mmCIF file of N, CA and C in Angstrom:
data_model
loop_
_atom_site.group_PDB
_atom_site.id
_atom_site.type_symbol
_atom_site.label_atom_id
_atom_site.label_comp_id
_atom_site.label_asym_id
_atom_site.label_seq_id
_atom_site.Cartn_x
_atom_site.Cartn_y
_atom_site.Cartn_z
ATOM 1 N N MET A 1 0.879 -1.200 -0.103
ATOM 2 C CA MET A 1 0.012 0.058 -0.020
ATOM 3 C C MET A 1 0.780 1.175 -0.012
ATOM 4 N N TYR A 2 1.433 1.533 1.194
ATOM 5 C CA TYR A 2 2.526 2.549 1.279
ATOM 6 C C TYR A 2 3.760 2.145 1.563
ATOM 7 N N ASP A 3 4.687 2.462 0.469
ATOM 8 C CA ASP A 3 6.090 1.825 0.853
ATOM 9 C C ASP A 3 7.117 3.135 1.135
ATOM 10 N N ARG A 4 6.641 4.237 0.796
ATOM 11 C CA ARG A 4 7.364 5.496 1.047
ATOM 12 C C ARG A 4 6.458 6.474 1.499
ATOM 13 N N ILE A 5 6.790 6.858 2.855
ATOM 14 C CA ILE A 5 5.798 8.002 3.499
ATOM 15 C C ILE A 5 6.703 9.186 3.808
ATOM 16 N N LEU A 6 6.259 10.181 3.464
ATOM 17 C CA LEU A 6 6.770 11.543 3.582
ATOM 18 C C LEU A 6 6.294 12.206 4.753
ATOM 19 N N VAL A 7 7.152 12.706 5.719
ATOM 20 C CA VAL A 7 6.851 13.480 7.054
ATOM 21 C C VAL A 7 7.705 14.627 6.902
ATOM 22 N N PRO A 8 7.200 15.774 6.454
ATOM 23 C CA PRO A 8 7.658 17.045 6.379
ATOM 24 C C PRO A 8 7.694 17.486 7.832
ATOM 25 N N THR A 9 8.848 18.249 8.192
ATOM 26 C CA THR A 9 8.982 18.724 9.579
ATOM 27 C C THR A 9 9.415 20.290 9.695
ATOM 28 N N ASP A 10 8.872 20.766 10.533
ATOM 29 C CA ASP A 10 9.424 22.230 10.781
ATOM 30 C C ASP A 10 9.884 22.406 12.167
ATOM 31 N N GLY A 11 9.932 21.239 12.911
ATOM 32 C CA GLY A 11 10.291 21.233 14.215
ATOM 33 C C GLY A 11 9.204 21.500 15.383
ATOM 34 N N SER A 12 8.144 21.759 14.831
ATOM 35 C CA SER A 12 7.072 22.346 15.696
ATOM 36 C C SER A 12 6.406 20.948 16.461
ATOM 37 N N ASP A 13 5.678 21.185 17.464
ATOM 38 C CA ASP A 13 4.882 20.053 18.122
ATOM 39 C C ASP A 13 3.946 19.440 17.167
ATOM 40 N N GLU A 14 3.364 20.177 16.372
ATOM 41 C CA GLU A 14 2.423 19.641 15.274
ATOM 42 C C GLU A 14 3.143 18.627 14.459
ATOM 43 N N ALA A 15 4.311 18.990 14.044
ATOM 44 C CA ALA A 15 5.201 18.333 13.046
ATOM 45 C C ALA A 15 5.589 17.039 13.889
ATOM 46 N N ARG A 16 5.712 17.098 15.142
ATOM 47 C CA ARG A 16 6.364 15.963 15.939
ATOM 48 C C ARG A 16 5.207 14.800 15.971
ATOM 49 N N LYS A 17 3.904 15.448 16.235
ATOM 50 C CA LYS A 17 2.955 14.654 16.375
ATOM 51 C C LYS A 17 2.583 13.782 14.997
ATOM 52 N N ALA A 18 2.728 14.521 13.915
ATOM 53 C CA ALA A 18 2.647 13.891 12.625
ATOM 54 C C ALA A 18 3.734 12.755 12.345
ATOM 55 N N ALA A 19 4.974 13.090 12.670
ATOM 56 C CA ALA A 19 5.981 12.104 12.721
ATOM 57 C C ALA A 19 5.817 10.885 13.484
ATOM 58 N N GLU A 20 5.188 11.070 14.550
ATOM 59 C CA GLU A 20 4.843 9.912 15.482
ATOM 60 C C GLU A 20 3.850 8.939 14.734
ATOM 61 N N HIS A 21 2.892 9.601 14.058
ATOM 62 C CA HIS A 21 1.874 8.846 13.302
ATOM 63 C C HIS A 21 2.440 8.306 12.029
ATOM 64 N N GLY A 22 3.261 9.049 11.475
ATOM 65 C CA GLY A 22 3.784 8.487 10.186
ATOM 66 C C GLY A 22 4.859 7.345 10.406
ATOM 67 N N ILE A 23 5.632 7.516 11.435
ATOM 68 C CA ILE A 23 6.349 6.403 11.837
ATOM 69 C C ILE A 23 5.703 5.044 12.379
ATOM 70 N N GLU A 24 4.617 5.354 12.963
ATOM 71 C CA GLU A 24 3.756 4.254 13.495
ATOM 72 C C GLU A 24 3.089 3.576 12.212
ATOM 73 N N LEU A 25 2.653 4.328 11.408
ATOM 74 C CA LEU A 25 2.106 3.779 10.025
ATOM 75 C C LEU A 25 3.255 3.056 9.223
ATOM 76 N N ALA A 26 4.402 3.516 9.153
ATOM 77 C CA ALA A 26 5.678 2.826 8.692
ATOM 78 C C ALA A 26 5.904 1.644 9.193
ATOM 79 N N THR A 27 5.869 1.645 10.560
ATOM 80 C CA THR A 27 6.104 0.344 11.272
ATOM 81 C C THR A 27 5.123 -0.788 10.858
ATOM 82 N N ALA A 28 3.929 -0.316 10.820
ATOM 83 C CA ALA A 28 2.915 -1.393 10.585
ATOM 84 C C ALA A 28 2.850 -1.863 9.114
ATOM 85 N N LEU A 29 3.195 -0.964 8.121
ATOM 86 C CA LEU A 29 3.339 -1.257 6.916
ATOM 87 C C LEU A 29 4.624 -1.917 6.321
ATOM 88 N N GLY A 30 5.862 -1.638 7.109
ATOM 89 C CA GLY A 30 7.135 -1.831 6.701
ATOM 90 C C GLY A 30 7.662 -0.943 5.592
ATOM 91 N N ALA A 31 7.175 0.383 5.802
ATOM 92 C CA ALA A 31 7.636 1.496 4.747
ATOM 93 C C ALA A 31 8.824 2.086 5.327
ATOM 94 N N THR A 32 9.414 2.857 4.338
ATOM 95 C CA THR A 32 10.387 3.789 4.586
ATOM 96 C C THR A 32 9.906 5.085 4.922
ATOM 97 N N VAL A 33 10.315 5.807 5.972
ATOM 98 C CA VAL A 33 9.828 7.157 6.161
ATOM 99 C C VAL A 33 11.044 8.096 5.518
ATOM 100 N N HIS A 34 10.283 9.252 4.753
ATOM 101 C CA HIS A 34 11.263 10.335 4.273
ATOM 102 C C HIS A 34 10.979 11.502 5.016
ATOM 103 N N THR A 35 11.902 12.234 5.829
ATOM 104 C CA THR A 35 11.539 13.506 6.288
ATOM 105 C C THR A 35 12.297 14.628 5.611
ATOM 106 N N LEU A 36 11.599 15.758 5.603
ATOM 107 C CA LEU A 36 12.042 16.789 4.660
ATOM 108 C C LEU A 36 11.737 18.125 5.597
ATOM 109 N N TYR A 37 12.842 19.121 5.414
ATOM 110 C CA TYR A 37 12.847 20.312 5.973
ATOM 111 C C TYR A 37 12.901 21.351 4.725
ATOM 112 N N VAL A 38 11.916 22.193 4.626
ATOM 113 C CA VAL A 38 11.975 23.241 3.580
ATOM 114 C C VAL A 38 12.451 24.579 4.222
ATOM 115 N N MET A 39 13.557 25.113 3.725
ATOM 116 C CA MET A 39 14.140 26.368 4.199
ATOM 117 C C MET A 39 13.387 27.416 3.312
ATOM 118 N N ASP A 40 12.427 28.174 4.188
ATOM 119 C CA ASP A 40 11.777 29.276 3.392
ATOM 120 C C ASP A 40 12.381 30.419 3.844
ATOM 121 N N LEU A 41 13.348 30.808 3.005
ATOM 122 C CA LEU A 41 14.418 31.860 3.298
ATOM 123 C C LEU A 41 13.675 33.289 3.373
ATOM 124 N N PRO A 42 13.962 34.204 4.351
ATOM 125 C CA PRO A 42 13.181 35.398 4.305
ATOM 126 C C PRO A 42 13.521 36.423 3.306
ATOM 127 N N GLY A 43 12.770 37.398 3.130
ATOM 128 C CA GLY A 43 13.236 38.495 2.093
ATOM 129 C C GLY A 43 12.465 38.411 0.855
ATOM 130 N N VAL A 44 12.697 39.522 0.156
ATOM 131 C CA VAL A 44 12.202 39.555 -1.179
ATOM 132 C C VAL A 44 13.045 38.885 -2.086
ATOM 133 N N PRO A 45 12.660 39.089 -3.555
ATOM 134 C CA PRO A 45 13.534 38.169 -4.448
ATOM 135 C C PRO A 45 14.937 38.804 -4.415
ATOM 136 N N ARG A 46 15.797 37.853 -4.635
ATOM 137 C CA ARG A 46 17.318 38.290 -4.408
ATOM 138 C C ARG A 46 17.760 39.304 -5.277
ATOM 139 N N THR A 47 17.123 39.445 -6.438
ATOM 140 C CA THR A 47 17.587 40.544 -7.556
ATOM 141 C C THR A 47 17.348 41.942 -6.906
ATOM 142 N N LEU A 48 16.124 41.926 -5.967
ATOM 143 C CA LEU A 48 15.988 43.292 -5.732
ATOM 144 C C LEU A 48 16.616 43.628 -4.285
ATOM 145 N N SER A 49 16.959 42.679 -3.445
ATOM 146 C CA SER A 49 17.586 43.080 -2.279
ATOM 147 C C SER A 49 18.549 41.898 -1.827
ATOM 148 N N LEU A 50 19.924 42.229 -1.611
ATOM 149 C CA LEU A 50 20.836 41.246 -1.211
ATOM 150 C C LEU A 50 21.330 41.405 0.229
ATOM 151 N N ARG A 51 21.261 40.578 0.970
ATOM 152 C CA ARG A 51 21.481 40.871 2.387
ATOM 153 C C ARG A 51 22.906 40.518 2.531
ATOM 154 N N ASP A 52 23.636 41.206 3.357
ATOM 155 C CA ASP A 52 24.939 41.012 3.993
ATOM 156 C C ASP A 52 25.211 39.784 4.671
ATOM 157 N N ASP A 53 24.140 39.573 5.471
ATOM 158 C CA ASP A 53 24.145 38.279 6.173
ATOM 159 C C ASP A 53 23.385 37.055 5.637
ATOM 160 N N GLU A 54 23.219 37.127 4.309
ATOM 161 C CA GLU A 54 22.351 36.013 3.664
ATOM 162 C C GLU A 54 23.124 34.717 3.720
ATOM 163 N N GLU A 55 24.478 34.474 3.701
ATOM 164 C CA GLU A 55 25.151 33.346 3.851
ATOM 165 C C GLU A 55 24.887 32.762 5.198
ATOM 166 N N GLU A 56 25.081 33.748 6.313
ATOM 167 C CA GLU A 56 24.875 33.237 7.730
ATOM 168 C C GLU A 56 23.569 32.776 8.048
ATOM 169 N N ILE A 57 22.485 33.410 7.439
ATOM 170 C CA ILE A 57 21.073 33.050 7.722
ATOM 171 C C ILE A 57 20.731 31.572 6.985
ATOM 172 N N ARG A 58 21.378 31.391 5.778
ATOM 173 C CA ARG A 58 21.153 30.126 5.169
ATOM 174 C C ARG A 58 21.889 29.109 6.047
ATOM 175 N N GLU A 59 23.025 29.485 6.610
ATOM 176 C CA GLU A 59 23.724 28.366 7.309
ATOM 177 C C GLU A 59 22.864 28.005 8.659
ATOM 178 N N GLU A 60 22.338 29.045 9.318
ATOM 179 C CA GLU A 60 21.366 28.799 10.507
ATOM 180 C C GLU A 60 20.182 27.981 10.075
ATOM 181 N N TYR A 61 19.580 28.166 8.959
ATOM 182 C CA TYR A 61 18.541 27.458 8.652
ATOM 183 C C TYR A 61 18.854 25.984 8.222
ATOM 184 N N GLU A 62 19.961 25.790 7.619
ATOM 185 C CA GLU A 62 20.582 24.387 7.421
ATOM 186 C C GLU A 62 20.839 23.624 8.737
ATOM 187 N N GLN A 63 21.440 24.429 9.683
ATOM 188 C CA GLN A 63 21.718 23.743 10.850
ATOM 189 C C GLN A 63 20.288 23.421 11.597
ATOM 190 N N TYR A 64 19.462 24.279 11.519
ATOM 191 C CA TYR A 64 18.189 24.012 12.208
ATOM 192 C C TYR A 64 17.183 22.900 11.385
ATOM 193 N N GLY A 65 17.523 22.750 10.117
ATOM 194 C CA GLY A 65 16.917 21.692 9.274
ATOM 195 C C GLY A 65 17.641 20.359 9.529
ATOM 196 N N GLU A 66 18.696 20.299 9.669
ATOM 197 C CA GLU A 66 19.493 19.135 10.009
ATOM 198 C C GLU A 66 18.986 18.550 11.537
ATOM 199 N N ARG A 67 18.967 19.601 12.395
ATOM 200 C CA ARG A 67 18.619 19.142 13.704
ATOM 201 C C ARG A 67 17.199 18.524 13.713
ATOM 202 N N VAL A 68 16.242 19.199 13.102
ATOM 203 C CA VAL A 68 14.845 18.667 12.984
ATOM 204 C C VAL A 68 14.598 17.469 12.286
ATOM 205 N N THR A 69 15.296 17.324 11.283
ATOM 206 C CA THR A 69 15.089 15.876 10.498
ATOM 207 C C THR A 69 15.900 14.998 11.110
ATOM 208 N N GLY A 70 16.940 15.377 11.886
ATOM 209 C CA GLY A 70 17.583 14.460 12.600
ATOM 210 C C GLY A 70 16.895 13.832 13.822
ATOM 211 N N GLU A 71 16.071 14.588 14.348
ATOM 212 C CA GLU A 71 15.134 14.203 15.374
ATOM 213 C C GLU A 71 14.048 13.199 14.855
ATOM 214 N N VAL A 72 13.542 13.441 13.663
ATOM 215 C CA VAL A 72 12.488 12.470 13.042
ATOM 216 C C VAL A 72 13.397 11.148 12.740
ATOM 217 N N SER A 73 14.447 11.240 12.055
ATOM 218 C CA SER A 73 15.424 10.063 11.928
ATOM 219 C C SER A 73 15.750 9.334 13.063
ATOM 220 N N ASP A 74 15.940 10.023 14.371
ATOM 221 C CA ASP A 74 16.197 9.369 15.576
ATOM 222 C C ASP A 74 14.899 8.533 15.970
ATOM 223 N N MET A 75 13.654 9.256 15.922
ATOM 224 C CA MET A 75 12.452 8.549 16.226
ATOM 225 C C MET A 75 12.183 7.388 15.358
ATOM 226 N N ALA A 76 12.466 7.381 14.023
ATOM 227 C CA ALA A 76 12.282 6.232 13.142
ATOM 228 C C ALA A 76 13.267 5.418 13.486
ATOM 229 N N SER A 77 14.518 5.449 13.722
ATOM 230 C CA SER A 77 15.461 4.650 14.185
ATOM 231 C C SER A 77 15.017 3.747 15.484
ATOM 232 N N GLU A 78 14.637 4.467 16.398
ATOM 233 C CA GLU A 78 13.981 3.804 17.764
ATOM 234 C C GLU A 78 13.038 2.831 17.403
ATOM 235 N N ALA A 79 12.063 3.056 16.374
ATOM 236 C CA ALA A 79 10.977 2.309 16.065
ATOM 237 C C ALA A 79 11.493 1.163 14.912
ATOM 238 N N GLY A 80 12.817 1.196 14.615
ATOM 239 C CA GLY A 80 13.284 0.271 13.545
ATOM 240 C C GLY A 80 12.817 0.432 12.213
ATOM 241 N N VAL A 81 12.531 1.788 11.921
ATOM 242 C CA VAL A 81 12.097 2.185 10.623
ATOM 243 C C VAL A 81 13.138 2.848 9.931
ATOM 244 N N GLU A 82 13.524 2.546 8.557
ATOM 245 C CA GLU A 82 14.431 3.244 7.800
ATOM 246 C C GLU A 82 13.911 4.669 7.422
ATOM 247 N N CYS A 83 14.883 5.554 7.502
ATOM 248 C CA CYS A 83 14.507 7.026 7.301
ATOM 249 C C CYS A 83 15.475 7.702 6.476
ATOM 250 N N VAL A 84 15.002 8.407 5.414
ATOM 251 C CA VAL A 84 15.780 9.165 4.616
ATOM 252 C C VAL A 84 15.515 10.749 4.970
ATOM 253 N N ALA A 85 16.605 11.438 5.090
ATOM 254 C CA ALA A 85 16.238 12.935 5.464
ATOM 255 C C ALA A 85 16.994 13.933 4.343
ATOM 256 N N GLU A 86 16.182 14.927 4.172
ATOM 257 C CA GLU A 86 16.655 15.948 3.081
ATOM 258 C C GLU A 86 16.181 17.418 3.441
ATOM 259 N N LEU A 87 17.037 18.249 3.126
ATOM 260 C CA LEU A 87 16.726 19.678 3.100
ATOM 261 C C LEU A 87 16.670 20.148 1.834
ATOM 262 N N ARG A 88 15.643 21.078 1.567
ATOM 263 C CA ARG A 88 15.399 21.974 0.253
ATOM 264 C C ARG A 88 15.132 23.343 0.730
ATOM 265 N N SER A 89 15.390 24.310 -0.323
ATOM 266 C CA SER A 89 14.850 25.519 -0.060
ATOM 267 C C SER A 89 13.739 25.863 -1.151
ATOM 268 N N GLY A 90 12.870 26.824 -0.736
ATOM 269 C CA GLY A 90 11.890 27.264 -1.405
ATOM 270 C C GLY A 90 10.576 27.413 -0.843
ATOM 271 N N THR A 91 9.363 27.638 -1.408
ATOM 272 C CA THR A 91 8.261 27.685 -0.920
ATOM 273 C C THR A 91 7.638 26.120 -0.264
ATOM 274 N N PRO A 92 7.429 26.277 0.910
ATOM 275 C CA PRO A 92 7.291 24.849 1.700
ATOM 276 C C PRO A 92 6.339 23.769 0.902
ATOM 277 N N HIS A 93 4.892 24.432 0.738
ATOM 278 C CA HIS A 93 4.184 23.459 0.113
ATOM 279 C C HIS A 93 4.430 23.033 -1.358
ATOM 280 N N GLU A 94 5.165 23.845 -2.175
ATOM 281 C CA GLU A 94 5.708 23.522 -3.388
ATOM 282 C C GLU A 94 6.740 22.454 -3.350
ATOM 283 N N GLU A 95 7.758 22.721 -2.387
ATOM 284 C CA GLU A 95 8.780 21.839 -2.326
ATOM 285 C C GLU A 95 8.431 20.444 -1.828
ATOM 286 N N ILE A 96 7.393 20.382 -0.855
ATOM 287 C CA ILE A 96 6.887 18.969 -0.431
ATOM 288 C C ILE A 96 6.066 18.187 -1.444
ATOM 289 N N VAL A 97 5.352 19.057 -2.121
ATOM 290 C CA VAL A 97 4.795 18.209 -3.409
ATOM 291 C C VAL A 97 5.627 17.757 -4.438
ATOM 292 N N LYS A 98 6.760 18.509 -4.692
ATOM 293 C CA LYS A 98 7.823 18.322 -5.639
ATOM 294 C C LYS A 98 8.746 17.150 -5.212
ATOM 295 N N TYR A 99 9.093 17.114 -3.925
ATOM 296 C CA TYR A 99 9.695 16.045 -3.312
ATOM 297 C C TYR A 99 8.963 14.725 -3.423
ATOM 298 N N ALA A 100 7.797 14.806 -3.123
ATOM 299 C CA ALA A 100 6.790 13.581 -3.140
ATOM 300 C C ALA A 100 6.913 13.009 -4.523
ATOM 301 N N ALA A 101 6.746 14.061 -5.585
ATOM 302 C CA ALA A 101 6.688 13.533 -6.863
ATOM 303 C C ALA A 101 8.168 12.907 -7.346
ATOM 304 N N ASP A 102 9.125 13.744 -6.973
ATOM 305 C CA ASP A 102 10.600 13.155 -7.420
ATOM 306 C C ASP A 102 10.892 11.879 -6.760
ATOM 307 N N GLU A 103 10.505 11.558 -5.529
ATOM 308 C CA GLU A 103 10.886 10.319 -4.755
ATOM 309 C C GLU A 103 10.007 9.227 -4.797
ATOM 310 N N GLY A 104 8.909 9.283 -5.338
ATOM 311 C CA GLY A 104 7.905 8.276 -5.613
ATOM 312 C C GLY A 104 7.175 8.180 -4.184
ATOM 313 N N ILE A 105 6.775 9.163 -3.514
ATOM 314 C CA ILE A 105 6.332 8.923 -2.224
ATOM 315 C C ILE A 105 4.872 8.571 -2.504
ATOM 316 N N ASP A 106 4.391 7.546 -1.501
ATOM 317 C CA ASP A 106 3.047 7.115 -1.517
ATOM 318 C C ASP A 106 2.005 7.740 -0.717
ATOM 319 N N ALA A 107 2.603 8.476 0.420
ATOM 320 C CA ALA A 107 1.538 9.209 1.137
ATOM 321 C C ALA A 107 2.473 10.165 1.829
ATOM 322 N N ILE A 108 1.741 11.345 2.356
ATOM 323 C CA ILE A 108 2.304 12.536 3.090
ATOM 324 C C ILE A 108 1.632 12.595 4.312
ATOM 325 N N VAL A 109 2.444 12.611 5.504
ATOM 326 C CA VAL A 109 1.841 12.726 6.913
ATOM 327 C C VAL A 109 2.239 14.206 7.351
ATOM 328 N N MET A 110 1.170 15.012 7.618
ATOM 329 C CA MET A 110 1.452 16.279 8.154
ATOM 330 C C MET A 110 0.736 16.694 9.287
ATOM 331 N N GLY A 111 1.261 17.529 10.078
ATOM 332 C CA GLY A 111 0.437 18.021 11.396
ATOM 333 C C GLY A 111 -0.014 19.368 11.121
ATOM 334 N N THR A 112 -1.149 19.644 11.729
ATOM 335 C CA THR A 112 -1.835 20.964 11.829
ATOM 336 C C THR A 112 -2.021 21.261 13.277
ATOM 337 N N GLY A 113 -2.035 22.569 13.560
ATOM 338 C CA GLY A 113 -2.285 23.235 14.979
ATOM 339 C C GLY A 113 -3.812 23.346 15.327
ATOM 340 N N TYR A 114 -4.092 23.533 16.460
ATOM 341 C CA TYR A 114 -5.438 23.940 16.924
ATOM 342 C C TYR A 114 -5.305 25.402 16.422
ATOM 343 N N GLN A 115 -6.516 25.891 15.498
ATOM 344 C CA GLN A 115 -6.588 27.033 15.054
ATOM 345 C C GLN A 115 -7.811 27.848 15.679
ATOM 346 N N GLY A 116 -8.742 27.173 16.564
ATOM 347 C CA GLY A 116 -9.831 27.890 16.937
ATOM 348 C C GLY A 116 -10.913 27.848 16.001
ATOM 349 N N GLN A 117 -12.106 28.421 16.198
ATOM 350 C CA GLN A 117 -13.180 28.426 15.228
ATOM 351 C C GLN A 117 -12.934 29.284 13.975
ATOM 352 N N LEU A 118 -12.082 30.248 14.086
ATOM 353 C CA LEU A 118 -11.938 31.001 12.828
ATOM 354 C C LEU A 118 -10.610 30.567 12.124
ATOM 355 N N GLY A 119 -9.709 29.813 12.745
ATOM 356 C CA GLY A 119 -8.386 29.515 11.986
ATOM 357 C C GLY A 119 -8.674 28.812 10.787
ATOM 358 N N ALA A 120 -9.693 28.098 10.504
ATOM 359 C CA ALA A 120 -10.006 27.243 9.313
ATOM 360 C C ALA A 120 -10.098 28.172 8.172
ATOM 361 N N LEU A 121 -10.434 29.358 8.385
ATOM 362 C CA LEU A 121 -10.615 30.254 7.302
ATOM 363 C C LEU A 121 -9.281 30.750 6.545
ATOM 364 N N LEU A 122 -8.196 30.566 7.337
ATOM 365 C CA LEU A 122 -6.849 30.856 6.843
ATOM 366 C C LEU A 122 -6.283 29.604 6.071
ATOM 367 N N GLY A 123 -5.496 30.039 4.904
ATOM 368 C CA GLY A 123 -4.949 28.801 4.329
ATOM 369 C C GLY A 123 -3.611 28.367 5.005
ATOM 370 N N THR A 124 -3.537 27.085 5.067
ATOM 371 C CA THR A 124 -2.288 26.701 5.681
ATOM 372 C C THR A 124 -1.399 25.758 4.787
ATOM 373 N N ILE A 125 -0.240 25.477 5.027
ATOM 374 C CA ILE A 125 0.681 24.679 4.270
ATOM 375 C C ILE A 125 -0.038 23.368 3.902
ATOM 376 N N VAL A 126 -0.431 22.706 5.104
ATOM 377 C CA VAL A 126 -1.162 21.450 4.956
ATOM 378 C C VAL A 126 -2.261 21.572 3.769
ATOM 379 N N GLU A 127 -3.157 22.509 3.888
ATOM 380 C CA GLU A 127 -4.249 22.699 3.015
ATOM 381 C C GLU A 127 -3.718 22.866 1.492
ATOM 382 N N LYS A 128 -2.568 23.520 1.336
ATOM 383 C CA LYS A 128 -2.172 23.769 0.057
ATOM 384 C C LYS A 128 -1.627 22.507 -0.528
ATOM 385 N N VAL A 129 -0.796 21.594 0.420
ATOM 386 C CA VAL A 129 -0.440 20.409 0.015
ATOM 387 C C VAL A 129 -1.549 19.510 -0.408
ATOM 388 N N VAL A 130 -2.665 19.507 0.295
ATOM 389 C CA VAL A 130 -3.777 18.511 0.136
ATOM 390 C C VAL A 130 -4.366 18.953 -1.207
ATOM 391 N N ARG A 131 -4.473 20.337 -1.720
ATOM 392 C CA ARG A 131 -4.957 20.693 -2.910
ATOM 393 C C ARG A 131 -3.974 20.263 -4.033
ATOM 394 N N THR A 132 -2.748 20.305 -3.856
ATOM 395 C CA THR A 132 -1.736 20.115 -5.146
ATOM 396 C C THR A 132 -1.164 18.786 -4.982
ATOM 397 N N ALA A 133 -1.121 17.948 -4.054
ATOM 398 C CA ALA A 133 -0.442 16.772 -4.150
ATOM 399 C C ALA A 133 -1.315 15.655 -4.861
ATOM 400 N N THR A 134 -0.473 14.745 -5.557
ATOM 401 C CA THR A 134 -1.249 13.667 -6.249
ATOM 402 C C THR A 134 -1.270 12.333 -5.531
ATOM 403 N N VAL A 135 -0.730 12.538 -4.143
ATOM 404 C CA VAL A 135 -0.832 11.221 -3.415
ATOM 405 C C VAL A 135 -1.599 11.616 -2.177
ATOM 406 N N PRO A 136 -2.043 10.524 -1.489
ATOM 407 C CA PRO A 136 -2.994 10.835 -0.287
ATOM 408 C C PRO A 136 -2.115 11.817 0.852
ATOM 409 N N VAL A 137 -2.743 12.658 1.416
ATOM 410 C CA VAL A 137 -2.391 13.440 2.409
ATOM 411 C C VAL A 137 -2.973 13.145 3.752
ATOM 412 N N ILE A 138 -2.334 12.747 4.765
ATOM 413 C CA ILE A 138 -2.913 12.427 6.131
ATOM 414 C C ILE A 138 -2.464 13.500 6.973
ATOM 415 N N SER A 139 -3.476 14.159 7.648
ATOM 416 C CA SER A 139 -3.198 15.192 8.608
ATOM 417 C C SER A 139 -3.594 14.815 9.989
ATOM 418 N N THR A 140 -2.597 15.052 10.972
ATOM 419 C CA THR A 140 -2.867 14.884 12.338
ATOM 420 C C THR A 140 -3.117 16.250 12.996
ATOM 421 N N LYS A 141 -4.057 16.472 13.843
ATOM 422 C CA LYS A 141 -4.418 17.698 14.239
ATOM 423 C C LYS A 141 -4.093 17.696 15.879
ATOM 424 N N MET A 142 -3.612 18.956 16.226
ATOM 425 C CA MET A 142 -3.514 19.090 17.535
ATOM 426 C C MET A 142 -4.886 19.653 18.228
ATOM 427 N N THR A 143 -4.963 18.966 19.367
ATOM 428 C CA THR A 143 -6.520 19.545 20.120
ATOM 429 C C THR A 143 -6.048 20.891 20.839
ATOM 430 N N GLU A 144 -7.099 21.347 21.210
ATOM 431 C CA GLU A 144 -7.003 22.668 21.974
ATOM 432 C C GLU A 144 -6.199 22.320 23.228
ATOM 433 N N THR A 145 -6.350 21.272 23.895
ATOM 434 C CA THR A 145 -5.494 21.063 25.110
ATOM 435 C C THR A 145 -4.084 20.801 24.882
ATOM 436 N N GLU A 146 -3.706 20.180 23.738
ATOM 437 C CA GLU A 146 -2.347 19.903 23.322
ATOM 438 C C GLU A 146 -1.600 21.248 22.832
ATOM 439 N N SER A 147 -2.354 22.087 22.528
ATOM 440 C CA SER A 147 -1.943 23.241 21.909
ATOM 441 C C SER A 147 -1.528 24.368 23.177
ATOM 442 N N ARG A 148 -2.140 24.199 24.290
ATOM 443 C CA ARG A 148 -1.920 25.084 25.264
ATOM 444 C C ARG A 148 -0.660 25.070 25.854
ATOM 445 N N PRO A 149 0.148 26.117 26.278
ATOM 446 C CA PRO A 149 1.608 26.073 26.809
ATOM 447 C C PRO A 149 1.402 25.543 28.228
#
């Protein structure tokens, strides 16, 4: 059914909950987990504004991405699941969908936060992935109590 499951991560509690579910699913199916961190670098198009600290910012994003994908990889390893980790830069929902197509991903597991009653009116990365992906997207949702500090 699912041989390759993509679990994008941004290091949030929502992403961790999705990773737990994706790894649990991979364990049950004997699938491989892929984890992806997309560096959504700040600023306007590079031709309009070059930042003096752009390389430093990119390095910080890469270090963070390696850390959060490493956390998912560690979770998968503890569960006995093979995990492939990758970093990309770009618009998160576009890169997630592109990665899924490039790597022959069978399903994507993503987490969403508790947004209250009006939060559903706002477009989220998960919603954009659901609308544009050609594979099933499974979303895990934080409850109101899970979202409270």
